[in-house]
Short mmCIF file of C-alpha atoms in Angstrom, two decimals:
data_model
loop_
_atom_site.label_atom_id
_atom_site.label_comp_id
_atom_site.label_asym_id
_atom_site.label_seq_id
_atom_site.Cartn_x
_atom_site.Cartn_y
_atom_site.Cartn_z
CA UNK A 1 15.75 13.92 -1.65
CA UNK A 2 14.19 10.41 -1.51
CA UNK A 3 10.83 10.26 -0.17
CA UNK A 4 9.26 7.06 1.14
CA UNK A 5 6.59 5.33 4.17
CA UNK A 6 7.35 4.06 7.40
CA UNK A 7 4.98 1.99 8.83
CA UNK A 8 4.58 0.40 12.84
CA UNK A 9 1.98 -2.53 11.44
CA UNK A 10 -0.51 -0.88 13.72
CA UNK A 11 -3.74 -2.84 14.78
CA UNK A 12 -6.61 -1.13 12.59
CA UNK A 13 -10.26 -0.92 14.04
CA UNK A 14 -12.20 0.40 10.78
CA UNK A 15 -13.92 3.84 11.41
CA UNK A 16 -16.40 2.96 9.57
CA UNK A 17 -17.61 0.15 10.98
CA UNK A 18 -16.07 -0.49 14.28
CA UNK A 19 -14.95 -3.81 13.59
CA UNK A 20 -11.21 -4.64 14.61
CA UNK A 21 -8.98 -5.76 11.75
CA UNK A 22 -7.75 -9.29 12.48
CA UNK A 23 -3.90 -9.27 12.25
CA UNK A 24 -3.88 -11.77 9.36
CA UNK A 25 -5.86 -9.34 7.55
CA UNK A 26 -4.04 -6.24 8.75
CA UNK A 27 -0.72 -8.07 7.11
CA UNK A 28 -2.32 -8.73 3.79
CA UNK A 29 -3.37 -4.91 3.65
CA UNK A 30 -0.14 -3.75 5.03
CA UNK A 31 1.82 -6.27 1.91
CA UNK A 32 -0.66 -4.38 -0.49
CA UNK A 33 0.51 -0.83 0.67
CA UNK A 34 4.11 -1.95 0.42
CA UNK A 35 3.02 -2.91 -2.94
CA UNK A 36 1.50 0.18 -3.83
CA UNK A 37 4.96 2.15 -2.38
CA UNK A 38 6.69 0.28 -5.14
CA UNK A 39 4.15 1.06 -7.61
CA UNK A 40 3.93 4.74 -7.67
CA UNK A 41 7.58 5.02 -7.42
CA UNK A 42 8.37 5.69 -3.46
CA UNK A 43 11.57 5.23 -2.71
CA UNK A 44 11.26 3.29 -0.03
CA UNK A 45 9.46 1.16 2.50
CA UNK A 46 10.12 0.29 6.48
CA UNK A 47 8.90 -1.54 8.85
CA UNK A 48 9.48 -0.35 13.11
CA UNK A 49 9.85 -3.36 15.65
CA UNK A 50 8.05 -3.41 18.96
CA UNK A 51 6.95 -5.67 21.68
CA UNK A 52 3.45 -4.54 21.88
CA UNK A 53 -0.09 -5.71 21.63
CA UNK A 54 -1.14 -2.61 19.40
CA UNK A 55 1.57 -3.18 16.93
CA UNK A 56 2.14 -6.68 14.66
CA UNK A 57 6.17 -5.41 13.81
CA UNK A 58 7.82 -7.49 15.96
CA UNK A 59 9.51 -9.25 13.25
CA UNK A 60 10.21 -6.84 10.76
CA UNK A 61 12.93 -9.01 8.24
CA UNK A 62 10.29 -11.57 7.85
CA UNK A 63 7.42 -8.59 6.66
CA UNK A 64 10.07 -7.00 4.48
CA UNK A 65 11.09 -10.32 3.13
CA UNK A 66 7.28 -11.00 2.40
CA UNK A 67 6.84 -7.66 0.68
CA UNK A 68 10.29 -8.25 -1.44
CA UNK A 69 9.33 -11.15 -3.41
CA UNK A 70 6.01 -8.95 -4.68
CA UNK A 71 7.94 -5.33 -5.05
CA UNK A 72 10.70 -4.58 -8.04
CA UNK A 73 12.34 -1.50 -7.46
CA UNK A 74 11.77 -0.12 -3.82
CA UNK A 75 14.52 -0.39 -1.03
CA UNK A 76 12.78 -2.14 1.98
CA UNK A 77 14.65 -1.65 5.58
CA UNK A 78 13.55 -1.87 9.65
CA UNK A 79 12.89 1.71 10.96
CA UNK A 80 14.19 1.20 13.66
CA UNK A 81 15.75 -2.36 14.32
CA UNK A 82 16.29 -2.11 18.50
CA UNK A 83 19.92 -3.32 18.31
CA UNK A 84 20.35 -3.22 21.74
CA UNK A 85 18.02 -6.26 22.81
CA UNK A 86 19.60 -8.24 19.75
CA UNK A 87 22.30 -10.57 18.47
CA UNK A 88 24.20 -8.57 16.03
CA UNK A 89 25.35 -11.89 14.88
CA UNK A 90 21.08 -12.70 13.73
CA UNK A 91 20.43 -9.07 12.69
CA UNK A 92 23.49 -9.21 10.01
CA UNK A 93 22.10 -12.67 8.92
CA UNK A 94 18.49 -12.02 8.41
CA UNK A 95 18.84 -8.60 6.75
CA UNK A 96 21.49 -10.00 4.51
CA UNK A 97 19.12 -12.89 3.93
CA UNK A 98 16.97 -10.18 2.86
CA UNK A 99 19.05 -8.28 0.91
CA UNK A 100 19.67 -11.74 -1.00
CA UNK A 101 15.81 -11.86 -1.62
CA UNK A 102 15.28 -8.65 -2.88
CA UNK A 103 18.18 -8.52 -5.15
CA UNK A 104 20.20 -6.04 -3.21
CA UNK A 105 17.10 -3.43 -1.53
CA UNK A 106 17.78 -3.93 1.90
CA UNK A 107 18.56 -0.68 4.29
CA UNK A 108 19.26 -1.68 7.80
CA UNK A 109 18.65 1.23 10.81
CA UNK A 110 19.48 0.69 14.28
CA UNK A 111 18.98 2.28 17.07
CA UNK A 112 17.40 1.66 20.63
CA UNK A 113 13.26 2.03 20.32
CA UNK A 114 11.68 5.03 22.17
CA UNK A 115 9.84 1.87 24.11
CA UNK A 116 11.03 -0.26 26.70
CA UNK A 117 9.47 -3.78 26.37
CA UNK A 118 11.96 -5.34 24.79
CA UNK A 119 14.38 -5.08 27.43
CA UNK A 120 12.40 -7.42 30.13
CA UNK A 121 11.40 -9.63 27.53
CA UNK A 122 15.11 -10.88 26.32
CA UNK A 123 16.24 -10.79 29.55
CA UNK A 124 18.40 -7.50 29.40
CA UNK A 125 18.63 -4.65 32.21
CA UNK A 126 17.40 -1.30 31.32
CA UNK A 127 20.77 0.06 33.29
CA UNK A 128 22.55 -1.16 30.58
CA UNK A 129 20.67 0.64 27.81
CA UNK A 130 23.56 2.70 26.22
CA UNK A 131 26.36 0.38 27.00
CA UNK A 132 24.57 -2.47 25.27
CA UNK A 133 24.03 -0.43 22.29
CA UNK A 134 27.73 1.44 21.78
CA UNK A 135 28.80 -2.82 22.09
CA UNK A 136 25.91 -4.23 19.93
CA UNK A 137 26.97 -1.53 17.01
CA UNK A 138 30.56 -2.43 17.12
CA UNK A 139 30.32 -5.92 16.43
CA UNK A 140 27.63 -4.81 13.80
CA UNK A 141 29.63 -2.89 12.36
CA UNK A 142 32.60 -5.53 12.29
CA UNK A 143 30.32 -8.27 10.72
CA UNK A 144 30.08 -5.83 7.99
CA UNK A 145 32.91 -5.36 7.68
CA UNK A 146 34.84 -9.46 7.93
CA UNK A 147 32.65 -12.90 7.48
CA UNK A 148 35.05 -13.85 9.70
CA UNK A 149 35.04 -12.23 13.34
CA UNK A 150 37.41 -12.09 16.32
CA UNK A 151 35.62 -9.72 19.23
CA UNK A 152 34.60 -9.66 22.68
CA UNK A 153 32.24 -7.57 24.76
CA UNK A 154 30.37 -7.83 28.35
CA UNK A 155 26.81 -8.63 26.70
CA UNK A 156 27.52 -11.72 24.53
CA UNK A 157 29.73 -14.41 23.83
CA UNK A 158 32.92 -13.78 22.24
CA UNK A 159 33.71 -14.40 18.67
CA UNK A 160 36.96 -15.97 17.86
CA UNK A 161 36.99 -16.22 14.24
CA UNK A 162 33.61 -17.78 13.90
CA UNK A 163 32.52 -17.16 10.09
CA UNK A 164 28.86 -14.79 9.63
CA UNK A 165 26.90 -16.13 6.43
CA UNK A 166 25.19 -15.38 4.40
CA UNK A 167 26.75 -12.10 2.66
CA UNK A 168 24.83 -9.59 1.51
CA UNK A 169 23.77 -8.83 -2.26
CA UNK A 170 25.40 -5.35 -1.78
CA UNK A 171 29.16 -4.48 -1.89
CA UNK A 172 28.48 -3.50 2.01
CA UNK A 173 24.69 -3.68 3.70
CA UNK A 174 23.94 0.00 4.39
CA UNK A 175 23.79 0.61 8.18
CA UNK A 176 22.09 3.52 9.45
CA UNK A 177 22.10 4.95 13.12
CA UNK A 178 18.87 6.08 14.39
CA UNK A 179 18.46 8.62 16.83
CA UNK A 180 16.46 10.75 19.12
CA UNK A 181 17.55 13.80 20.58
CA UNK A 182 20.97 12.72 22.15
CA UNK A 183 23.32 14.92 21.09
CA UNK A 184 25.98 11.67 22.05
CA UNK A 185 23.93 9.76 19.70
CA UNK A 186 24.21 12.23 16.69
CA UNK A 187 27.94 12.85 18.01
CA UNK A 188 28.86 8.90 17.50
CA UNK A 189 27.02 8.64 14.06
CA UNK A 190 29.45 10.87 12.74
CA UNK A 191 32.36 9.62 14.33
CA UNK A 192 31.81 6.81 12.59
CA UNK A 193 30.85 7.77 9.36
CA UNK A 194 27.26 5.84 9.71
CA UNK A 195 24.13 7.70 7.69
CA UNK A 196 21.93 9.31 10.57
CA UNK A 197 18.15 8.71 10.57
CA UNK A 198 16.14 11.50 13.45
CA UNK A 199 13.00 10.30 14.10
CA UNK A 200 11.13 13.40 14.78
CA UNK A 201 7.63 13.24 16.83
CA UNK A 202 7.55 16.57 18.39
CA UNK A 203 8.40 20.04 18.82
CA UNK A 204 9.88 21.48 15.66
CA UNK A 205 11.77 20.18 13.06
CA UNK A 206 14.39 23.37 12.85
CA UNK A 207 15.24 22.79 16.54
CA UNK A 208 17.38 19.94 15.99
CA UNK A 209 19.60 21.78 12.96
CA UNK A 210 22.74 22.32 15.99
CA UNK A 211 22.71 18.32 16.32
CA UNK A 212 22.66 17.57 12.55
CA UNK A 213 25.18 20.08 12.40
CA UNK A 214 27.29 19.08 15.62
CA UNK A 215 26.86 14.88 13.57
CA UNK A 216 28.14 16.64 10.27
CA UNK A 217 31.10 17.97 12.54
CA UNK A 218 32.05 14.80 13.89
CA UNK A 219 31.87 13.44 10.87
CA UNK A 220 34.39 15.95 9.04
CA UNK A 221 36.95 15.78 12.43
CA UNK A 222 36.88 12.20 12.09
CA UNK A 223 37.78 12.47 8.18
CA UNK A 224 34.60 11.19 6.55
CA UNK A 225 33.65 12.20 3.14
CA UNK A 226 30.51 14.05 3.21
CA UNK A 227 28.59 12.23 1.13
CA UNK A 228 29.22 9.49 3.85
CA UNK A 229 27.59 11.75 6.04
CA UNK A 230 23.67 11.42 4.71
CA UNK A 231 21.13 12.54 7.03
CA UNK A 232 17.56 11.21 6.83
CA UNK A 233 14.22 12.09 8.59
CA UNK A 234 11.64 9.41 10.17
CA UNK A 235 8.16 11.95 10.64
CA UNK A 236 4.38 11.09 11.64
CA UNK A 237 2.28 12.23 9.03
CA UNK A 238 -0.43 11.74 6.09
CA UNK A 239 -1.45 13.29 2.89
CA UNK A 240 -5.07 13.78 1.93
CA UNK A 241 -6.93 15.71 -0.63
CA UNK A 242 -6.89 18.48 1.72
CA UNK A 243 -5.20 19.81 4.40
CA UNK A 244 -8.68 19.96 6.56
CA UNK A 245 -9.45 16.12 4.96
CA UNK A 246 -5.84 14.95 5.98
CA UNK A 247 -6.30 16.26 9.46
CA UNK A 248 -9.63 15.09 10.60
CA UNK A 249 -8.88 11.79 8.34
CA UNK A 250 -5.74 10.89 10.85
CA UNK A 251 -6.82 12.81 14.28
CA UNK A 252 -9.08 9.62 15.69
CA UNK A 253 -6.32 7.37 15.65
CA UNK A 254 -3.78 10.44 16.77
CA UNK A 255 -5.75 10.78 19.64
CA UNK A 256 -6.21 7.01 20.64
CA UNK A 257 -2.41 6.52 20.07
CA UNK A 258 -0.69 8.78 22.26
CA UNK A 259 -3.57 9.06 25.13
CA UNK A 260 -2.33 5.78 25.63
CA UNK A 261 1.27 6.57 25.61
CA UNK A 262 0.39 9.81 27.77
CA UNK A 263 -1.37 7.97 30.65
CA UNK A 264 1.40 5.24 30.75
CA UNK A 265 4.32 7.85 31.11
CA UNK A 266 2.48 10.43 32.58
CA UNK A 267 2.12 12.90 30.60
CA UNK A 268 -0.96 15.49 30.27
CA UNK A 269 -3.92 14.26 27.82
CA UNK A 270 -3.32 14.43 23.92
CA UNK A 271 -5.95 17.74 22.61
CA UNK A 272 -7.10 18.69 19.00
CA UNK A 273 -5.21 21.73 20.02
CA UNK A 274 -2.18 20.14 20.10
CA UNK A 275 -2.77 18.06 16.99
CA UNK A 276 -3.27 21.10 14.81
CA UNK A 277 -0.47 23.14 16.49
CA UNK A 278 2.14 20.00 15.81
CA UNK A 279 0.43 19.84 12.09
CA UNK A 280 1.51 23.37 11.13
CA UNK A 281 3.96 24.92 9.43
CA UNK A 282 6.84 24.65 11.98
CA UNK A 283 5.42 21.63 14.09
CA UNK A 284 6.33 18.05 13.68
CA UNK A 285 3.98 16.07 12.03
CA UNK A 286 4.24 16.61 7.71
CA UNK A 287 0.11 16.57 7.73
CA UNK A 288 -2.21 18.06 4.84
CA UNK A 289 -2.77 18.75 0.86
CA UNK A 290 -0.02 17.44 -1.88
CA UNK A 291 1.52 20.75 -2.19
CA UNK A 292 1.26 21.16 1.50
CA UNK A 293 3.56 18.74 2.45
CA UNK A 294 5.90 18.86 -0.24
CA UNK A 295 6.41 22.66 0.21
CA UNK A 296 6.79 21.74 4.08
CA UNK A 297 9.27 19.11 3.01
CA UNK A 298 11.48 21.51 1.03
CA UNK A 299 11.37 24.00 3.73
CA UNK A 300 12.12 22.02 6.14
CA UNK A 301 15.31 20.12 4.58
CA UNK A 302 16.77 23.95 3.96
CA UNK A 303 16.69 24.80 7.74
CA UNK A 304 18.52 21.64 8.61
CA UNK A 305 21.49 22.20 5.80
CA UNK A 306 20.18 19.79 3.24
CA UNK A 307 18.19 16.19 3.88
CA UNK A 308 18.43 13.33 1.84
CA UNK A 309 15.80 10.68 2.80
CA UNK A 310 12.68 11.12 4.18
CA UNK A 311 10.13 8.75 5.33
CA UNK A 312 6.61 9.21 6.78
CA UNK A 313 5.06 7.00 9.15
CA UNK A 314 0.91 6.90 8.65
CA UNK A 315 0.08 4.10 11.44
CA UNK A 316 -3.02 4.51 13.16
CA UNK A 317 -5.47 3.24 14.81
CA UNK A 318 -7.91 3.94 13.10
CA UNK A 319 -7.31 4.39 10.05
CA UNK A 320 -9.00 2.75 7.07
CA UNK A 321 -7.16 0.87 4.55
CA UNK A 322 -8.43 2.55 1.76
CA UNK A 323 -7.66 6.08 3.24
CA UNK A 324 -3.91 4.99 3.39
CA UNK A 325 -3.64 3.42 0.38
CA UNK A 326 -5.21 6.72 -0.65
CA UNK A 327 -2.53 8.37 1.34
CA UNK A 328 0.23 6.15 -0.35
CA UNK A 329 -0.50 6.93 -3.88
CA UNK A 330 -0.48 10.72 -2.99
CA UNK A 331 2.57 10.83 -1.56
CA UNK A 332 4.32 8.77 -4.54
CA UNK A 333 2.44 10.59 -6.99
CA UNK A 334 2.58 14.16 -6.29
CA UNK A 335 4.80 14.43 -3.02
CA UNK A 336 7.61 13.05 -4.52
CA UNK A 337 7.89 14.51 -7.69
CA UNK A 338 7.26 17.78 -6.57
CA UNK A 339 10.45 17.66 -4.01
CA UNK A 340 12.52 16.21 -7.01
CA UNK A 341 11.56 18.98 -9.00
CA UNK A 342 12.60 21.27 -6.50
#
């Protein structure tokens, strides 16, 4: 299993001092974790898009193109790209651009965001959210697949044999699906053969084994190889010296994160409670010691038939720089080889 870092380019107010971390700053530190990834030998590296004030990821090939002219060997990809409020036609060319920069690193996963903002501001209806996805993938998937491209669609201008440059360093740019809990989403992915990547930020990991397994049965009715069929996992989480230091080293930010998202969708008040119920050994978030996480890891890629990628997102709020870099070099160092060894 490959194990690497997601990260949303949160902004950072230090919890030490209370001061806010300008977002010129906040990029530096977040190019010198990316750095770091590479160092200690993570996998790989990506960067989420959003439309927010609280996050600086709005332009996520740029960051990863940034961190692939100081990294060697790690694969750098969006996590998620929102395809939907995009020109597949721009996505190919800037993550082939990148792929061209980093000497053939790039990972590309697409999917729709689990926020809304983007819609409004490109001028898209939200009552077209999953038709303007199932069309946006198709003529992904055909730039892939032909430089030049004859297609048509509701949501953009047709193509009729109109060229898409540059090419990628790779044979074929990987292009991974990324999902919720849709079981139409995890149904498609297999139908067409695509890598699925479940982002997972609640509840309990096992639950969603019938959807792998209903993607790995598409897949196989739709005569993909499995190998095709590769299933990674996108998970909040952190690892400290502890599990009691990783825990009260991420809940701050935890907390100021999704009491935000609560009151603007509704939903009842975030509690420590809650935190250290989702932190366990069945809940959602891959939170604690070294050998907590990796055994966590391993158990957790058994109940769901075999995983092959995993990545942990470690934005917060308030989290220091040093504590994730911290963070960072544990996971690379001691994560990661222990899973391999596994």
């Amino acid at each position: 299993m490959h194990i690497g870092v997601d990260s949303f380019v949160a902004a950072v107010t230090d919890p030490t001092t209370g001061e806010a971390v300008g977002p010129q700053q906040r990029m530096a530190h977040l190019l010198e974790e990316i750095a770091l990834a590479d160092q200690v030998g993570l996998y790989s590296f990506g960067i989420g898009e959003h439309h927010r004030p609280e996050y600086y990821d709005s332009a996520p090939a740029i960051i990863l193109a940034a961190a692939a002219a100081r990294t060697e060997r790690i694969r750098l990809g969006s996590a998620v790209t929102v395809l939907s409020a995009a020109d597949p036609v721009r996505v190919f060319q800037q993550f082939a651009t990148l792929d061209l920069i980093s000497g053939g690193r790039t990972d590309l996963v697409v999917g729709r965001g689990s926020f809304t903002e983007a819609f409004p501001l490109f001028g898209l209806e939200l009552a077209d959210y999953d038709s303007l996805f199932t069309e946006k993938l198709e003529l992904l998937l055909q730039i892939r697949e032909s430089e030049k491209v004859t297609w048509s669609g509701r949501h953009r201008p047709a193509l009729t044999g109109q060229g898409v440059y540059p090419r990628p360093a790779q044979e074929q740019l990987p292009i991974w699906v990324g999902v919720g809990g849709s079981p139409e989403s995890f149904a498609r992915a297999g139908l067409l053969g695509l890598p699925l990547m479940v982002a997972i930020i609640g509840g309990e990991p096992r639950q969603f084994a019938p959807l792998i397994d209903l993607y790995r049965r598409a897949g196989a009715q739709a005569g993909h190889a499995p190998e095709k069929l590769q299933v990674g996992l996108h998970v909040f989480g952190y690892v400290g010296e502890s599990t009691e230091a990783a825990s009260d080293t991420i809940y701050p930010g935890w907390h100021e994160m999704f009491t935000k998202v609560s009151r603007e969708r509704g939903f009842r008040q975030p509690t420590r409670a809650q935190f250290d119920a989702t932190s366990g050994p069945d809940g959602a978030f891959f939170m604690g010691s070294p050998r907590t996480v990796a055994e966590k890891i391993r158990r957790i890629s058994d109940q769901l038939g075999g995983v092959d990628r995993l990545s942990i997102q470690m934005t917060n709020p308030r989290l220091a720089h040093a504590d994730l870099l911290r963070g960072i070099e544990l996971l690379g160092t001691e994560v990661a080889p222990a899973v391999a060894d596994a």
